CSV table of C-alpha atoms in Angstrom, one decimal:
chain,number,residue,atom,x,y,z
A,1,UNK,CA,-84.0,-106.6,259.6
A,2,UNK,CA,-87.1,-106.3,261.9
A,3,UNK,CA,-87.2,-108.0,265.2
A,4,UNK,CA,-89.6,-108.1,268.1
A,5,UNK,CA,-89.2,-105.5,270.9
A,6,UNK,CA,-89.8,-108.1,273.7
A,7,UNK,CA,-87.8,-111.4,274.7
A,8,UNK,CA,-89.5,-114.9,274.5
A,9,UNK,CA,-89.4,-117.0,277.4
A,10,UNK,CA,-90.7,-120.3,275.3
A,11,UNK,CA,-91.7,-121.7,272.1
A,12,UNK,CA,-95.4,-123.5,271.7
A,13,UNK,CA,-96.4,-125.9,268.0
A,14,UNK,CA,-99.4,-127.3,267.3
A,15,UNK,CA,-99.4,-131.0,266.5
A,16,UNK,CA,-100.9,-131.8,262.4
A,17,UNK,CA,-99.3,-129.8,259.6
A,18,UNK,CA,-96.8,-128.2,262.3
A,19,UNK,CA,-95.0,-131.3,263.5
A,20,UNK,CA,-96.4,-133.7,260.6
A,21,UNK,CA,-97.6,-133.7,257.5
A,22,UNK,CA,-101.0,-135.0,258.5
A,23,UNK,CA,-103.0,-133.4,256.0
A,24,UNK,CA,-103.9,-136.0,253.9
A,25,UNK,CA,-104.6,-138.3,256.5
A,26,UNK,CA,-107.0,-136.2,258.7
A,27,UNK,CA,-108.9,-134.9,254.8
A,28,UNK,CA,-109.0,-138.7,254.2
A,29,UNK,CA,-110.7,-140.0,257.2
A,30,UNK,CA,-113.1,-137.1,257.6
A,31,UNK,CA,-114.2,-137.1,253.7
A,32,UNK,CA,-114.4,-141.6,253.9
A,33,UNK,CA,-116.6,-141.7,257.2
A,34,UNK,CA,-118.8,-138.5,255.8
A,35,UNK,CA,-119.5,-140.6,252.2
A,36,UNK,CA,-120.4,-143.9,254.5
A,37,UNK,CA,-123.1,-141.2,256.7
A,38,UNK,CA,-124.1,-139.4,253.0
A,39,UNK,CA,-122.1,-136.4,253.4
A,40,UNK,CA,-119.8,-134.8,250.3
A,41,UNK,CA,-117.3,-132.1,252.3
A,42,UNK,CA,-116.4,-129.7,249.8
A,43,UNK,CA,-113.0,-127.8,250.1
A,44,UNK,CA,-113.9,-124.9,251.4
A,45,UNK,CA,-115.6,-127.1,254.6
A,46,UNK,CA,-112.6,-129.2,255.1
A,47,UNK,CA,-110.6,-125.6,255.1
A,48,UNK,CA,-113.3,-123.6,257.3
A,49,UNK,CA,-114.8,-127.0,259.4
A,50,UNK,CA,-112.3,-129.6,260.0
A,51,UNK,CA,-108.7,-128.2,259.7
A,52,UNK,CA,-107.4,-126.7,263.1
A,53,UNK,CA,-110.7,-127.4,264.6
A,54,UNK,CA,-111.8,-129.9,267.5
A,55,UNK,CA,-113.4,-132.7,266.5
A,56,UNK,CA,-116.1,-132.1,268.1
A,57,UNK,CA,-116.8,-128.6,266.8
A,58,UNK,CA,-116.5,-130.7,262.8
A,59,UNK,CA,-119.1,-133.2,263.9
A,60,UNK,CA,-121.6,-131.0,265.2
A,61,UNK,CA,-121.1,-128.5,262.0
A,62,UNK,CA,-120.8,-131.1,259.5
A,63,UNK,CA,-123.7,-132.9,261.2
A,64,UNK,CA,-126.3,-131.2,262.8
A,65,UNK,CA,-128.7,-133.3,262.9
A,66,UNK,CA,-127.2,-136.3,263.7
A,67,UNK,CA,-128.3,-137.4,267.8
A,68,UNK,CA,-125.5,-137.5,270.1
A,69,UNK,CA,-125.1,-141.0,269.7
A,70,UNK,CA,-124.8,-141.1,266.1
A,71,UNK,CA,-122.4,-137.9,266.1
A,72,UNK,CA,-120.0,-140.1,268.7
A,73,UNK,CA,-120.2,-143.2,266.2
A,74,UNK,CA,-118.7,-141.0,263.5
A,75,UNK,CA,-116.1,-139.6,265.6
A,76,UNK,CA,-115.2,-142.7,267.0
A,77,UNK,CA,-114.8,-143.9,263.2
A,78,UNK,CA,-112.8,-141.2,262.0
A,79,UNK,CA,-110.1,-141.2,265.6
A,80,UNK,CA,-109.9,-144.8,264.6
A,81,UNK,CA,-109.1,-144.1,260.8
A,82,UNK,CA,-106.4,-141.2,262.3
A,83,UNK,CA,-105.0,-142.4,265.5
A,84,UNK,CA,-102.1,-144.5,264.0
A,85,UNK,CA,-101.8,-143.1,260.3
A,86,UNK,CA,-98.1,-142.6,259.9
A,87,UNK,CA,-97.3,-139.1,258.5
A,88,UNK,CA,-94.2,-137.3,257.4
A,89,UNK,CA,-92.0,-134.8,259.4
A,90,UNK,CA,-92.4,-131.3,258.7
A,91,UNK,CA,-88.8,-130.8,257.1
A,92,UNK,CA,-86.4,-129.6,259.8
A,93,UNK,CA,-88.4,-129.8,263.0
A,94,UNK,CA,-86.5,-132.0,264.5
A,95,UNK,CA,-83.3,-130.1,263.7
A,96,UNK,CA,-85.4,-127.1,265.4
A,97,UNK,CA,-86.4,-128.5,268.7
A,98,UNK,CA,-82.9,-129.7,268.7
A,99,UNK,CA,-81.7,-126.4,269.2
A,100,UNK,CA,-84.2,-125.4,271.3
A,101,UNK,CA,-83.0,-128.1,273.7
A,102,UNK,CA,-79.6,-127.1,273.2
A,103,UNK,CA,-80.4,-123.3,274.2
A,104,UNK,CA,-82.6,-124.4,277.2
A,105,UNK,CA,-85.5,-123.2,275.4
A,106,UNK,CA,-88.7,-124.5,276.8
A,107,UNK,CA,-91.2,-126.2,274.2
A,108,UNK,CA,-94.9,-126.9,274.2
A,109,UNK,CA,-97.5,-128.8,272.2
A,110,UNK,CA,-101.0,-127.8,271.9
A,111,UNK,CA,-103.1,-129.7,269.8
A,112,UNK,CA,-106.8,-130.4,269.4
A,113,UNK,CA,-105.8,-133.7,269.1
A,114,UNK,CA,-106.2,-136.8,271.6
A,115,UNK,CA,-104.0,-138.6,273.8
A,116,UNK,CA,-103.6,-142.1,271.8
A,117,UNK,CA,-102.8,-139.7,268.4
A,118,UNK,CA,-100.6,-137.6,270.4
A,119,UNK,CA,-98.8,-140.4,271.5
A,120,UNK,CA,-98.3,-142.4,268.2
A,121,UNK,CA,-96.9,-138.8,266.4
A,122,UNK,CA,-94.6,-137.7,268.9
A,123,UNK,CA,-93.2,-141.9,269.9
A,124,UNK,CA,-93.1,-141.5,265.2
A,125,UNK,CA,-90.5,-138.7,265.4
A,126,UNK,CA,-88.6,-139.8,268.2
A,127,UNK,CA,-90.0,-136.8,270.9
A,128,UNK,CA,-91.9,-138.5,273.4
A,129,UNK,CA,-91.1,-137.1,276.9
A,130,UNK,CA,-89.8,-133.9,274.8
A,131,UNK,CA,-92.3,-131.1,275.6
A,132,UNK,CA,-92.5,-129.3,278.6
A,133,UNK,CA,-96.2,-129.2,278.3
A,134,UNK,CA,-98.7,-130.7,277.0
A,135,UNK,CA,-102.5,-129.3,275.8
A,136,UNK,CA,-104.8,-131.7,274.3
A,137,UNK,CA,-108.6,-131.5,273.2
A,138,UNK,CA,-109.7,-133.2,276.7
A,139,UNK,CA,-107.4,-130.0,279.0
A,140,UNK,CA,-109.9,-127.4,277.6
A,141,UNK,CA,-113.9,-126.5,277.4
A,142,UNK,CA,-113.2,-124.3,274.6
A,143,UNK,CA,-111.3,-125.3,271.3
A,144,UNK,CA,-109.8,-123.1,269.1
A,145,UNK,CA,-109.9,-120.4,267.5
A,146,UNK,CA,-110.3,-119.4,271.5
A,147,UNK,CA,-107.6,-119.0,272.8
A,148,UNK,CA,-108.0,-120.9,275.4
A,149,UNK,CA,-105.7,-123.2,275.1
A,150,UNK,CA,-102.4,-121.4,274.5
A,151,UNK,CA,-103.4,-119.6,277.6
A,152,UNK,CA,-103.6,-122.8,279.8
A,153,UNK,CA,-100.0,-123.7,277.9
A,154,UNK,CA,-98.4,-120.7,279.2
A,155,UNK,CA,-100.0,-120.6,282.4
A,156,UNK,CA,-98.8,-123.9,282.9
A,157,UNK,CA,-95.0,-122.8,281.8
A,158,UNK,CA,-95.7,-119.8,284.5
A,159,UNK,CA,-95.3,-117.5,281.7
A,160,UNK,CA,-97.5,-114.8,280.1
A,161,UNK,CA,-99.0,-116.0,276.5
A,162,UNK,CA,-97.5,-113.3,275.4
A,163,UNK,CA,-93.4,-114.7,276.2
A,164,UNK,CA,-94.7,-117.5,273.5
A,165,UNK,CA,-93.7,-117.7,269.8
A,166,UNK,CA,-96.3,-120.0,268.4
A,167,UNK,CA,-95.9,-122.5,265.3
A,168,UNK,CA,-99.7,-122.7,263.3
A,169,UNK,CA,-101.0,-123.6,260.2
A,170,UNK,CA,-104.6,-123.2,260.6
A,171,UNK,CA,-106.7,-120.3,260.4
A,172,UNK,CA,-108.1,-121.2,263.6
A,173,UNK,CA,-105.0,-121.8,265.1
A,174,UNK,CA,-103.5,-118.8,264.5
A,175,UNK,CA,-106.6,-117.0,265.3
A,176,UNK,CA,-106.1,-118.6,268.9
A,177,UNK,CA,-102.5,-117.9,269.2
A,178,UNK,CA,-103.0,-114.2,268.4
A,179,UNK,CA,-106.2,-114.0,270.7
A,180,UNK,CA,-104.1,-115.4,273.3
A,181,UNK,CA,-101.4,-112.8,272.9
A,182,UNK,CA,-98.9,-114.8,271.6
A,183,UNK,CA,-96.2,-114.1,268.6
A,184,UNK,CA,-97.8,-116.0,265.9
A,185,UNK,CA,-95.5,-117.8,263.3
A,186,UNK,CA,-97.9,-119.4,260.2
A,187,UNK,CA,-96.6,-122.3,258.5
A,188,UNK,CA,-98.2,-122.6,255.3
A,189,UNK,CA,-99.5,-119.1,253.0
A,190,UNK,CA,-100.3,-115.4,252.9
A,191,UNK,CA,-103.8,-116.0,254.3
A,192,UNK,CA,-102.1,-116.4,257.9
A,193,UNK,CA,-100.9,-113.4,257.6
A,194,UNK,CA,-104.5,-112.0,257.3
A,195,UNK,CA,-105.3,-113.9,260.2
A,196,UNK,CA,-102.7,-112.5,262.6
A,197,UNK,CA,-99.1,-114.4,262.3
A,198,UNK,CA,-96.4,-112.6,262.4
A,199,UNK,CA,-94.4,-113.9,259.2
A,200,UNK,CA,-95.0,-117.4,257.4
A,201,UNK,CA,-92.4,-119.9,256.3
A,202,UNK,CA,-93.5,-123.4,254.6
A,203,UNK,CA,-90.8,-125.6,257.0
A,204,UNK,CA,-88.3,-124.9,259.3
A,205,UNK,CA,-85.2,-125.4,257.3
A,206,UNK,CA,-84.4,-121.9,256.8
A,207,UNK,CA,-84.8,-120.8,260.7
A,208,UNK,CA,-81.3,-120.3,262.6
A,209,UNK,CA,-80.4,-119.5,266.1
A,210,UNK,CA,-77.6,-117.1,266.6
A,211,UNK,CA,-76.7,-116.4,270.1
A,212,UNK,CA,-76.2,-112.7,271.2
A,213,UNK,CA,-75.3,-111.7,275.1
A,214,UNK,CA,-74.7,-113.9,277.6
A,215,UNK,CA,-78.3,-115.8,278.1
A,216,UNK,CA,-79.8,-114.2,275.0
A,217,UNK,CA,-80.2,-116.2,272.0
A,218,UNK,CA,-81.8,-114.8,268.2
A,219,UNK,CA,-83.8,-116.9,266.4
A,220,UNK,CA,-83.7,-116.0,262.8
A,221,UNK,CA,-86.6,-116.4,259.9
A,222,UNK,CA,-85.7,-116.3,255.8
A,223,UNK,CA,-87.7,-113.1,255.6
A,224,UNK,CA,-85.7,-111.1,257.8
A,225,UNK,CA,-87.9,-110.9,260.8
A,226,UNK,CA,-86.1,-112.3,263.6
A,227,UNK,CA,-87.2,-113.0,268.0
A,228,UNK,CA,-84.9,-112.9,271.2
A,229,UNK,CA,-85.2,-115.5,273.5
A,230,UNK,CA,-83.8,-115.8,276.9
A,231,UNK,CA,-81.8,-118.7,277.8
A,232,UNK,CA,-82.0,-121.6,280.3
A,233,UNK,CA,-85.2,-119.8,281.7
């Protein structure tokens, strides 16, 4: 079994397709308020463009021509289309930052999402006032894939980026997390393992904790790779 040669001090997620299933929602809104401006995004756009991505960043490659008043309008349509779409749990999250909590593991959320979204997901699965920290899209000048904002998570935990195991599912993200320095844990396919995660796993149901020495926990992944954290830190 194949483990990481450095203890964690703290664990970081992204928000949409880490937390929720929010996949369909944020393809939805994007591809409905593109159709009403005379814009088809194919697949490979809504991978490269819009997933993982600031919305600023999407409106600005999407439509480049738009002036900056017109490029608000559409992002003020699609937030509104977003902001309070219910979505699904990723399975076993909650059973995850669970025991976290137990363990007196710290947890962050860094998401290019907005305050009013971030708000309505995390009051949905019963975490509001959860997370030790807290980076939205409006914290940083730079989106990801910089790194940027993991940096400012673990700065603001008083840790190095690189005491984080980070939860992504977007190319960007993970691109971010690994810039950052961070141990990089995809959820979703192979191709994140191209772009710098560690392992991949499609939910969280298969991740255990198994406690080792005195304020030393494991936390244990379905493909053998496991990370040592250190306790009530």
């Amino acid at each position: 079994m194949s483990a990481a040669s450095s203890r964690f001090s703290a664990v970081l997620f992204d928000m949409d397709g880490v937390l929720v299933h929010s996949k369909p929602v944020v393809e939805n809104s994007w591809r409905k308020v593109a159709l009403n401006h005379g814009r088809h995004i194919s697949d490979q756009e809504m991978h490269e463009l819009v997933h993982g991505r600031p919305g600023s960043y999407t409106v600005d490659a999407l439509f480049p021509n738009a002036s900056a008043e017109e490029k608000q309008q559409i992002r003020r349509m699609v937030e509104s289309i977003e902001e309070r779409s219910p979505c699904a749990s990723v399975a076993g999250v909650e059973k995850l930052i669970q025991s976290l909590a137990e363990y007196r593991i710290r947890f962050g959320l860094v998401t290019s999402g907005w305050q009013g979204r971030i708000e309505f997901v995390l009051q949905s699965l019963g975490l509001a006032g959860r997370f030790a920290v807290i980076v939205s899209r409006d914290d940083v000048s730079r989106g990801k894939p910089d790194p940027e904002p993991y940096l400012l998570a673990a700065s603001r935990l008083g840790i190095p980026a690189s005491e984080t195991i980070v939860y992504e599912d977007s190319l960007s993200g993970v691109r971010a997390a690994v810039g950052a320095g961070a141990y990089c844990v995809g959820i979703g396919g192979e191709e994140l393992l191209e772009s710098g995660a560690r392992t991949a796993v499609q939910d969280y149901t298969g991740i255990t904790f198994q406690p080792r020495s005195p304020g030393e926990v494991a936390m244990r992944f379905p493909a053998g790779h496991e990370v040592l954290f250190a306790c009530g830190r």
